[in-house]
Coordinates of C-alpha atoms in Angstrom, one line a residue:
X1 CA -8.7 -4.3 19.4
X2 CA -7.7 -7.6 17.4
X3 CA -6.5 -7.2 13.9
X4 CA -9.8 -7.0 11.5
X5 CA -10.9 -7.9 7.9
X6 CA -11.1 -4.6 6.5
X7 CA -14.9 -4.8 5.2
X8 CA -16.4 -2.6 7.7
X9 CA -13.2 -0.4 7.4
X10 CA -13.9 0.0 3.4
X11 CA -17.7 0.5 3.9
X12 CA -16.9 2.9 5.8
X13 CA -14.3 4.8 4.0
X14 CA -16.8 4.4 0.6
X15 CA -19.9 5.9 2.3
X16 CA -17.4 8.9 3.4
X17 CA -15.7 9.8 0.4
X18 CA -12.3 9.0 1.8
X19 CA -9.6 6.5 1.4
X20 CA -7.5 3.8 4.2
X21 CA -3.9 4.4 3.7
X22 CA -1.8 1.0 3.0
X23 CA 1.6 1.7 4.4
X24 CA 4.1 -0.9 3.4
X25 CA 6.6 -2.2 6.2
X26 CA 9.8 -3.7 6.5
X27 CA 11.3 -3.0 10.3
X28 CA 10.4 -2.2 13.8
X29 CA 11.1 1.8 13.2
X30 CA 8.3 1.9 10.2
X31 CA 5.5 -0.1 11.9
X32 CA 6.1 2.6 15.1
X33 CA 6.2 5.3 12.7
X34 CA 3.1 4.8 10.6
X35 CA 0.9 3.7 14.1
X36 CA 2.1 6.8 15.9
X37 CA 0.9 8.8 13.2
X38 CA -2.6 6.5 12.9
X39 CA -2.9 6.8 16.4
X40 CA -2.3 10.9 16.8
X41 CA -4.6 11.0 14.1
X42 CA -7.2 8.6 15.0
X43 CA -7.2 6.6 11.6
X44 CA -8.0 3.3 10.7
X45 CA -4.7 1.8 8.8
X46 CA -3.2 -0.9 6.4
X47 CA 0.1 -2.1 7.2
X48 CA 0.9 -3.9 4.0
X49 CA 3.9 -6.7 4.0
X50 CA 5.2 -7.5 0.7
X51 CA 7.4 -10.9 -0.4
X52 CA 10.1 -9.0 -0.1
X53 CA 9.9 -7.7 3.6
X54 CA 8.5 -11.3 4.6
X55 CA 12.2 -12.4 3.2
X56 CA 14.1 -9.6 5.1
X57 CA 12.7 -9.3 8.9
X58 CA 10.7 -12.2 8.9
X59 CA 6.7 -12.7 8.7
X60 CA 6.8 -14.2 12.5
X61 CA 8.8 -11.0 13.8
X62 CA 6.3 -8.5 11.9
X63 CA 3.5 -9.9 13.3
X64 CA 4.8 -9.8 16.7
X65 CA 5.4 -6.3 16.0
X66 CA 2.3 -5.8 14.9
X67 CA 0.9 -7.2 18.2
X68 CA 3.3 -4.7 20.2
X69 CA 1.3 -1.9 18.5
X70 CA -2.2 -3.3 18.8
X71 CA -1.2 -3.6 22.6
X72 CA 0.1 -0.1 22.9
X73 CA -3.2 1.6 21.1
X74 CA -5.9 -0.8 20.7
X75 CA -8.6 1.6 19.8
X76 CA -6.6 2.1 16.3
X77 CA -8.4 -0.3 13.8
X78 CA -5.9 -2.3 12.2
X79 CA -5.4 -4.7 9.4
X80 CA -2.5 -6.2 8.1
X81 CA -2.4 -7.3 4.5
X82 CA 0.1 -9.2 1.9
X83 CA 0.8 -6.6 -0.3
X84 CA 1.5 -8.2 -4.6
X85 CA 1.4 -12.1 -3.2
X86 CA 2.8 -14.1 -6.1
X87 CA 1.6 -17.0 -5.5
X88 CA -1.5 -19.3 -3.5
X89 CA 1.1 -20.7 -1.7
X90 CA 1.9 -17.5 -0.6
X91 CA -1.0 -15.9 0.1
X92 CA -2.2 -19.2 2.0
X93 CA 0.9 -19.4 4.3
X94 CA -0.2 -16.0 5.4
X95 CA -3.6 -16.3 6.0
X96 CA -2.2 -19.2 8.1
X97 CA -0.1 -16.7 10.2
X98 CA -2.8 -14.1 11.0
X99 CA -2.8 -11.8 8.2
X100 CA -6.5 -10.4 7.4
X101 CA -6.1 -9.7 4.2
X102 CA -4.3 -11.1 0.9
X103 CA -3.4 -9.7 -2.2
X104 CA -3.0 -12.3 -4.8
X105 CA -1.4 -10.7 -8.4
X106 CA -1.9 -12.3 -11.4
X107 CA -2.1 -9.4 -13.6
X108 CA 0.6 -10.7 -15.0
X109 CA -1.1 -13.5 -16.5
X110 CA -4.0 -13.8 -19.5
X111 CA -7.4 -12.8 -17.9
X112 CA -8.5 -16.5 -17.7
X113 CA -5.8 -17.7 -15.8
X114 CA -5.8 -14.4 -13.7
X115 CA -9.4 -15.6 -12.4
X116 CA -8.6 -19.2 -12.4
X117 CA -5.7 -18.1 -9.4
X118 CA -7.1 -15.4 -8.1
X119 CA -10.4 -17.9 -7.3
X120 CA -8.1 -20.5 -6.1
X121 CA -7.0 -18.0 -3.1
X122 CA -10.7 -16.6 -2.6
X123 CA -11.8 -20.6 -1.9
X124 CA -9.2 -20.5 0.7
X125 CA -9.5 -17.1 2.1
X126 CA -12.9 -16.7 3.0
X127 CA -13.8 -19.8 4.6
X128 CA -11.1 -18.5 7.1
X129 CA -12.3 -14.8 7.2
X130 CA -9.6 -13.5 5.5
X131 CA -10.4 -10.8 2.5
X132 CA -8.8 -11.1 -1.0
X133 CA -7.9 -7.9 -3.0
X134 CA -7.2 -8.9 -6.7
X135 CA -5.7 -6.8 -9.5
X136 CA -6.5 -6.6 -13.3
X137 CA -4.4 -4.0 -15.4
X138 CA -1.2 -3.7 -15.1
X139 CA 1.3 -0.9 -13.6
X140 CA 4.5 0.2 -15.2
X141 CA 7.5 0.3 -12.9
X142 CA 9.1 -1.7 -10.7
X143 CA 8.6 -2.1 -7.3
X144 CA 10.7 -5.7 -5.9
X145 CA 9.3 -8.8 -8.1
X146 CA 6.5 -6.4 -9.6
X147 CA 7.7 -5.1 -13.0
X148 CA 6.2 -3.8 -16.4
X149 CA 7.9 -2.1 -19.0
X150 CA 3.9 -0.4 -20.0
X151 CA 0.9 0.5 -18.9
X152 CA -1.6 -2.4 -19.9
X153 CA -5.5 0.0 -18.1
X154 CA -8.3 -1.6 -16.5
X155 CA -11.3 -2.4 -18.7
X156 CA -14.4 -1.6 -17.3
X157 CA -16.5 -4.5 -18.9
X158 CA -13.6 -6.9 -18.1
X159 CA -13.7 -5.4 -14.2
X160 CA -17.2 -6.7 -13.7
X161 CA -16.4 -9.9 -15.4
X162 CA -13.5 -10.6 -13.0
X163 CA -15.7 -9.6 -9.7
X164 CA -17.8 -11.5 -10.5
X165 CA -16.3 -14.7 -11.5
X166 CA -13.8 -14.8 -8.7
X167 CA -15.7 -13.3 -5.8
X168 CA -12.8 -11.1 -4.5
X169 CA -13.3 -8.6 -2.3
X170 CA -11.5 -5.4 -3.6
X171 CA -9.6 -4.2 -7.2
X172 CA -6.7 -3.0 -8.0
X173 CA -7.2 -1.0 -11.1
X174 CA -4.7 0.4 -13.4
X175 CA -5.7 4.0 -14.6
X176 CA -2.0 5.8 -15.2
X177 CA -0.1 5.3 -11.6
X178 CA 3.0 3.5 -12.0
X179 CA 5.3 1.4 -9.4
X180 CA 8.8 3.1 -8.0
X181 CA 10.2 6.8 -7.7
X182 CA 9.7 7.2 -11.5
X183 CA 6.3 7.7 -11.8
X184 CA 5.8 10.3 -14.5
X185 CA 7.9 12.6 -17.3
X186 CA 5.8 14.9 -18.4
X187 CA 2.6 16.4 -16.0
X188 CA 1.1 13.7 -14.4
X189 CA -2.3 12.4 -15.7
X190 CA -4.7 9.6 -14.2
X191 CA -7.8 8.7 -16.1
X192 CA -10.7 9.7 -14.2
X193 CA -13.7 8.8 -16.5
X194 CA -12.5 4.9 -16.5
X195 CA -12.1 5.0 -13.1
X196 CA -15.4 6.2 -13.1
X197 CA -16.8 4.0 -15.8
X198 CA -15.6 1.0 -13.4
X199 CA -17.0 2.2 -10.1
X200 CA -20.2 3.1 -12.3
X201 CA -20.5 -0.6 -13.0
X202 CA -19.4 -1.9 -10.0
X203 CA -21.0 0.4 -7.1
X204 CA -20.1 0.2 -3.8
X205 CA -17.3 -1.9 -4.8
X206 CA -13.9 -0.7 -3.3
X207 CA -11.1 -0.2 -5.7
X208 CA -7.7 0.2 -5.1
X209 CA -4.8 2.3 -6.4
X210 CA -1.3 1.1 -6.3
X211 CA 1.5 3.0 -7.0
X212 CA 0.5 6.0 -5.7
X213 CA 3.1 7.8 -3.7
X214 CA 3.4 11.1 -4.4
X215 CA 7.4 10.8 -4.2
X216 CA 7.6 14.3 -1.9
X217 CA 10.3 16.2 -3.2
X218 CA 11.5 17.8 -0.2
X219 CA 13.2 13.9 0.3
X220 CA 14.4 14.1 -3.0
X221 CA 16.2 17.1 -2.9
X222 CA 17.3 16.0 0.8
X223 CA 19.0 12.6 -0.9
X224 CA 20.9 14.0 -3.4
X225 CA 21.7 17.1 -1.0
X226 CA 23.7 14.0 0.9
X227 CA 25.0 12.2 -1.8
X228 CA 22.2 10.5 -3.0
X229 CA 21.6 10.0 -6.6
X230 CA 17.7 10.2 -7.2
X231 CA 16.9 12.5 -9.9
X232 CA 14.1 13.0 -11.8
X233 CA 11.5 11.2 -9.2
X234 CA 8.1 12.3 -9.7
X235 CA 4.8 10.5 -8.5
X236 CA 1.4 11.3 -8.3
X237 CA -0.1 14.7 -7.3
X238 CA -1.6 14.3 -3.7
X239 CA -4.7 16.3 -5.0
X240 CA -5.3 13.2 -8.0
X241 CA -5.3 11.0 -4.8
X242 CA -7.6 13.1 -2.9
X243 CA -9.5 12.8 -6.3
X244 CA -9.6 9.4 -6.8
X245 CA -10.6 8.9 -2.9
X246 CA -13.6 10.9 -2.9
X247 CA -14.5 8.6 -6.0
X248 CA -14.5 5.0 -5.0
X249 CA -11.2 4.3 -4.5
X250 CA -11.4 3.0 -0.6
X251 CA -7.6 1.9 -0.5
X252 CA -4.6 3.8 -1.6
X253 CA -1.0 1.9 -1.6
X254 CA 2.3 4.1 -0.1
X255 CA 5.6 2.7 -0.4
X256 CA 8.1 4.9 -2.1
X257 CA 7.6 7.2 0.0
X258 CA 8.5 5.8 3.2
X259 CA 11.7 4.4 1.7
X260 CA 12.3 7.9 0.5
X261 CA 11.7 9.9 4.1
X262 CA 13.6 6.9 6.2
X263 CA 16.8 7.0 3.2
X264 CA 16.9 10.8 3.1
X265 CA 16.6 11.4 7.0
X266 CA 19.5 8.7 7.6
X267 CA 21.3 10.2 4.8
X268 CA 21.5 13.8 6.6
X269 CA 21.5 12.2 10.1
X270 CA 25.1 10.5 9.1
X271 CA 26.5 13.2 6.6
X272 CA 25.8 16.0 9.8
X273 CA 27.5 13.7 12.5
X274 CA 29.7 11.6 10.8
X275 CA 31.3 10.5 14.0
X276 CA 27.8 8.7 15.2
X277 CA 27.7 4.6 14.8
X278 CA 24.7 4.3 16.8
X279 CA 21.9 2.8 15.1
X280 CA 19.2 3.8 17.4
X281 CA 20.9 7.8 16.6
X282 CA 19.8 8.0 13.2
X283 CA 17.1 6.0 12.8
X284 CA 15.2 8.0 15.5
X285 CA 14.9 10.8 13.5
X286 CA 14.2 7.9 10.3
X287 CA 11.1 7.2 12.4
X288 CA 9.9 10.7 12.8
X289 CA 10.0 11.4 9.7
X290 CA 8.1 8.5 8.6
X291 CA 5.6 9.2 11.5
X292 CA 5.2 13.3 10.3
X293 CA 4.7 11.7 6.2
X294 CA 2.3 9.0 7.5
X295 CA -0.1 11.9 9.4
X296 CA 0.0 14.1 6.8
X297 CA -0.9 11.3 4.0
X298 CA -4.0 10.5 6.4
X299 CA -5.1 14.2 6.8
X300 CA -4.6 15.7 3.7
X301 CA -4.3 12.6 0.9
X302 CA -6.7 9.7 2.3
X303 CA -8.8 12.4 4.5
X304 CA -9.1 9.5 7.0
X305 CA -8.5 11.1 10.4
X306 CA -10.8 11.0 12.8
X307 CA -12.3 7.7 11.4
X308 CA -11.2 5.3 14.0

């Protein structure tokens, strides 16, 4: 199967009450991680690419690893997506290079010249097929170029507005997750009733969360068991996101966590055979460990399995 726009995917996943997983990559050993685990699963998936992975491996080597996995399971749908694109530039060099689906952020920006962009990339997009996910809101945290020192939530009214104006194709919304391994202080609280009020105005509209690892802390505690120095990590309860997908959220985003299982299983891999140099040694057991996270976030957090 050829890499697809992800409108059937989301139709899908909003008629079901479930979510598509948006797994962020960055090397060979996550993409085969994350489509072993859709594949054992039987899961549509997102691999998501942000600016900065296109800098580090390459946007011409991902898609070839991309194409490597299509070839190994084809009957895995699959759709690869620029995850935060800064700019139209951006956004249009990829749609250039194959990807199906662009994220253009300009929540950043006043609300005017948030449409006026995010329009810009939707004229270019969907004369070529290629689906546009927009966001309006903003996240605290950082995450690479993404930053925001507060919480700035989603207004319902403003939601519809945006849609319509702009014609994208899907929402980020901003109702309390947050970028990065810092997530939350105190208990952990997302806002339901807007996210709610804004699928209630906008129905069968797929949203999208961002931020939303759930920062496992078995990783955590594995990290700074072998000298790592991650304290105080929290993210979002994997029953909110179970919530929030039953809703009408039809994508949720998962970085942290991948950074988290591939640092904390190279961490112990190295501190337990300190006399290893062999690459392909520890980040075997880095891939596995992305692969067992991955199939558990589509069975028990996006309740996708099966859904191929």
């Amino acid at each position: 199967m050829p890499l697809i726009n992800p409108k059937e995917m989301f139709a899908a996943a909003y008629a079901g009450g479930y979510a598509i997983g948006a797994f962020n990559v960055n090397n060979m050993e996550i993409i085969q991680g994350i489509m072993s685990a859709a594949s054992e699963e039987k899961s549509p998936v997102i691999l998501q690419v942000s600016s900065g992975a296109r800098k580090y491996a390459g946007q011409i080597y991902i898609m070839k690893l991309v194409e490597a996995a299509l070839a190994l399971d084809p009957s895995i749908p699959v759709v690869v997506h620029l995850d935060h694109g800064p700019s139209f530039e951006m956004c249009r060099d990829c749609i250039d290079g194959g990807f199906t689906s662009v994220m253009i952020d300009g929540s950043h920006l006043s609300f005017e010249d948030n449409i006026a962009l995010t329009k810009q990339v939707v004229d270019y997009a969907h004369p070529r097929g290629v689906w546009v996910e927009a966001e309006l809101g903003k996240l605290a945290g950082i995450e690479e170029h993404v930053q925001s020192a507060e919480h700035v939530y989603t207004d319902p009214d403003e939601a519809v507005e945006f849609v319509n104006r702009t014609g994208c194709d899907s929402l980020a919304v901003a109702i309390g997750t947050s970028h990065g391994a810092y997530k939350f202080k105190g208990e952990a609280k997302l806002d339901f009733d807007r996210l709610a009020r804004i699928g209630d105005k906008l129905p069968n509209y797929p949203l999208v969360l961002h931020g939303a690892s759930s920062v496992p802390q078995e990783f955590v505690s594995l990290c700074n068991q072998y000298g790592g120095q991650v304290g105080g990590a929290k993210g979002v309860p994997e029953d909110m996101l179970r919530k929030a997908a039953g809703m009408n959220v039809c994508k949720i985003n998962v970085d942290t966590d991948i950074r988290l299982a591939v640092t904390a299983s190279i961490r112990q891999y190295l501190a337990e055979h300190p006399d290893q140099f062999d690459p392909r040694a520890y980040l075997t057991p880095a891939r596995d460990a992305v692969k067992n996270m991955v199939a558990h976030k589509i069975r028990n957090v996006m309740g996708s399995s099966n859904k191929a």
